[in-house]
XYZ file of C-alpha atoms in Angstrom:
225
model
C 3.864 12.048 -7.784
C 5.895 15.340 -7.387
C 8.690 15.503 -4.764
C 7.263 16.105 -1.436
C 8.106 19.558 0.460
C 11.328 19.159 2.386
C 10.252 20.422 5.776
C 10.202 18.108 8.750
C 7.622 19.909 10.979
C 5.351 17.030 11.045
C 2.891 14.954 9.093
C 1.025 16.414 6.166
C -1.214 15.550 3.370
C 0.478 13.567 0.477
C 0.398 15.619 -2.549
C -0.128 14.416 -6.184
C -2.079 11.473 -5.115
C -5.206 12.468 -7.137
C -7.454 9.448 -7.174
C -5.688 7.546 -4.665
C -6.815 9.735 -1.755
C -10.725 9.931 -2.157
C -13.275 7.218 -2.147
C -12.953 4.822 -4.966
C -15.359 5.775 -7.808
C -17.848 3.356 -9.253
C -16.143 0.684 -11.239
C -16.000 1.658 -14.891
C -17.794 -0.454 -17.633
C -14.635 -0.398 -20.060
C -10.797 -0.842 -19.778
C -9.293 2.556 -19.531
C -6.631 1.483 -22.052
C -8.463 -0.545 -24.742
C -11.957 0.144 -24.220
C -12.927 -3.473 -23.622
C -15.961 -3.869 -21.440
C -15.217 -5.073 -17.716
C -17.328 -5.909 -14.791
C -17.166 -7.188 -11.418
C -13.778 -8.808 -10.665
C -12.924 -9.074 -14.445
C -10.358 -6.148 -14.326
C -7.119 -5.270 -12.403
C -5.307 -2.103 -11.830
C -2.254 -0.439 -13.129
C -0.211 2.460 -11.460
C 0.280 5.275 -13.942
C 3.671 6.327 -12.659
C 3.676 9.774 -14.115
C 0.495 11.027 -12.630
C 0.597 8.585 -9.522
C -2.940 7.380 -10.447
C -4.609 3.978 -10.366
C -6.034 2.917 -13.938
C -8.622 0.035 -14.349
C -7.631 -2.425 -16.956
C -8.973 -5.681 -18.472
C -6.916 -8.778 -17.726
C -5.316 -8.925 -21.135
C -3.963 -5.294 -20.827
C -2.818 -5.824 -17.328
C -0.843 -8.877 -18.300
C 0.772 -6.822 -21.176
C 2.184 -4.442 -18.588
C 3.130 -7.395 -16.241
C 5.809 -8.820 -18.712
C 9.699 -8.606 -17.941
C 10.965 -5.076 -19.063
C 7.536 -3.440 -18.773
C 8.372 -2.184 -15.178
C 10.291 0.811 -16.680
C 7.419 2.125 -18.719
C 4.568 4.345 -18.030
C 2.164 1.744 -16.515
C 2.927 -0.889 -13.924
C 0.664 -3.636 -13.212
C -0.304 -4.011 -9.437
C 0.308 -7.723 -8.495
C -2.069 -9.857 -6.549
C 0.489 -10.828 -3.994
C -0.181 -11.117 -0.242
C 2.632 -12.079 2.154
C 2.782 -12.222 5.937
C 5.856 -12.336 8.233
C 4.679 -13.841 11.685
C 8.418 -13.962 12.758
C 9.070 -10.202 12.295
C 11.102 -8.291 14.893
C 9.032 -5.165 14.914
C 8.444 -4.098 18.569
C 7.153 -0.981 20.225
C 10.511 0.751 19.895
C 10.737 0.191 16.069
C 7.064 1.559 15.854
C 8.201 4.578 17.858
C 11.142 5.349 15.584
C 8.745 5.377 12.554
C 6.898 8.288 14.128
C 3.543 7.202 12.998
C 0.850 8.806 14.947
C -1.900 6.107 14.408
C -2.116 2.451 14.439
C -1.881 1.682 10.744
C 0.566 2.674 8.039
C 2.031 1.558 4.690
C 5.332 1.965 2.934
C 6.243 1.678 -0.662
C 9.115 2.591 -2.751
C 8.347 5.554 -4.915
C 10.600 4.947 -8.136
C 10.204 8.695 -9.148
C 11.664 10.011 -6.019
C 14.140 7.115 -5.565
C 13.214 6.464 -1.879
C 10.500 4.871 0.320
C 7.651 6.967 1.566
C 5.526 6.344 4.449
C 1.531 7.017 4.436
C -1.226 6.376 6.868
C -5.111 6.835 6.677
C -6.491 10.006 8.241
C -9.717 12.125 7.912
C -8.024 14.170 5.224
C -7.023 11.135 3.091
C -3.464 9.467 2.691
C -1.233 11.628 4.885
C 2.629 11.280 4.571
C 4.767 10.869 7.747
C 8.604 11.780 7.192
C 10.396 8.625 7.050
C 13.922 8.780 8.632
C 16.549 6.687 6.663
C 17.458 5.006 9.935
C 13.781 4.131 10.521
C 13.466 2.481 7.150
C 16.785 0.544 7.896
C 15.282 -0.788 11.022
C 12.288 -2.124 8.718
C 14.683 -3.826 6.445
C 16.435 -5.259 9.488
C 13.116 -6.429 11.059
C 11.309 -8.147 8.193
C 12.410 -9.633 4.846
C 9.082 -8.180 3.360
C 10.653 -4.784 3.173
C 13.287 -5.772 0.752
C 10.960 -7.726 -1.411
C 8.818 -4.761 -2.306
C 8.128 -3.995 -6.012
C 8.615 -0.113 -6.631
C 5.268 1.736 -6.860
C 2.965 -1.311 -7.005
C 3.379 -3.263 -3.700
C 3.261 -1.849 0.021
C 4.538 -2.882 3.333
C 1.520 -2.729 5.497
C 1.842 -2.419 9.317
C -0.849 -2.404 11.869
C -0.169 -2.026 15.703
C -3.303 -3.174 17.891
C -3.217 -3.944 21.588
C 0.575 -4.069 21.520
C 0.739 -6.490 18.637
C 2.359 -5.526 15.452
C 1.045 -7.341 12.152
C 3.213 -7.184 9.088
C 2.100 -7.723 5.505
C 3.241 -7.252 1.887
C 0.230 -6.220 -0.147
C -0.930 -4.908 -3.417
C -0.701 -1.027 -3.117
C -4.066 -0.474 -4.441
C -5.864 -2.059 -1.561
C -3.976 0.383 0.847
C -5.614 3.346 -1.110
C -8.899 1.635 -0.968
C -8.730 1.603 2.835
C -7.569 5.216 2.765
C -10.747 6.181 1.045
C -12.993 3.846 3.329
C -11.475 5.387 6.470
C -11.957 8.886 4.920
C -15.628 8.241 4.471
C -16.288 6.625 7.869
C -13.948 8.698 10.083
C -15.686 10.380 12.949
C -14.245 12.234 15.954
C -10.729 12.007 17.239
C -10.050 8.303 16.885
C -12.170 7.538 13.753
C -15.167 6.086 15.707
C -16.700 2.795 15.982
C -17.645 2.278 12.302
C -14.159 3.046 11.020
C -12.680 0.707 13.525
C -14.922 -2.099 12.433
C -14.199 -1.504 8.907
C -10.302 -1.543 9.706
C -10.772 -4.816 11.508
C -12.524 -6.332 8.516
C -9.937 -5.166 6.160
C -7.220 -6.732 8.446
C -8.894 -9.945 8.577
C -9.260 -10.173 4.835
C -5.497 -9.528 4.413
C -4.768 -12.147 6.970
C -6.904 -14.669 5.103
C -5.227 -13.799 1.764
C -1.666 -13.799 2.895
C 0.874 -16.712 2.619
C 3.905 -16.784 4.995
C 6.901 -15.208 3.397
C 9.142 -18.170 4.194
C 6.817 -20.466 2.170
C 6.431 -18.134 -0.690
C 10.006 -17.580 -1.313
C 11.178 -21.156 -0.672
C 13.197 -22.574 -3.571
C 11.384 -25.139 -5.722
C 12.044 -28.703 -4.491
C 12.237 -27.919 -0.795
C 9.047 -29.473 0.058
C 7.695 -26.056 1.500
C 3.880 -25.691 1.213
């Protein structure tokens, strides 16, 4: 992903996201690396760091780029890790400091830029919101999930609904899948009923898959579930 423009006049469409920002294309019939046929859930995603693009891969290829030392290469495997932090300290004030104009946003560490970025779904696709360093520090202070993010492939997903903020660590590809769905369904000023229903369905699935961060990071032998 190329560097973002430096002005701070307001949110803007994220550049260089390529296939991330539009509707997800039909699943390919072959791994984009080795050509092995794949179908259904028989493949995973890689992030091609130079182009900031998602690449479909068969499981053997995905495992190859998930080994120690592979994180510095051209491809990085998107993990299948979902964590929740029910004890986070993100209140309305923290949300205001993030300057996100909608109720859903995700944050990930862009290794090429050497800093975290903040994006949110919009009718135009993935839109960047300028992330103040103090605002990012407030996230680091409010939840351990922010410090656990793997660069480029995992995101901190926040949703504020009815005065309640949910906080999850998720694979970055599902965030861009949400962006594509919202772009397709968005109607009017606030997205419309169909987009809101899709967002609720998406959030429920994230909640279902996520494990509490305390249990997921507990040392072996502590008896944590």
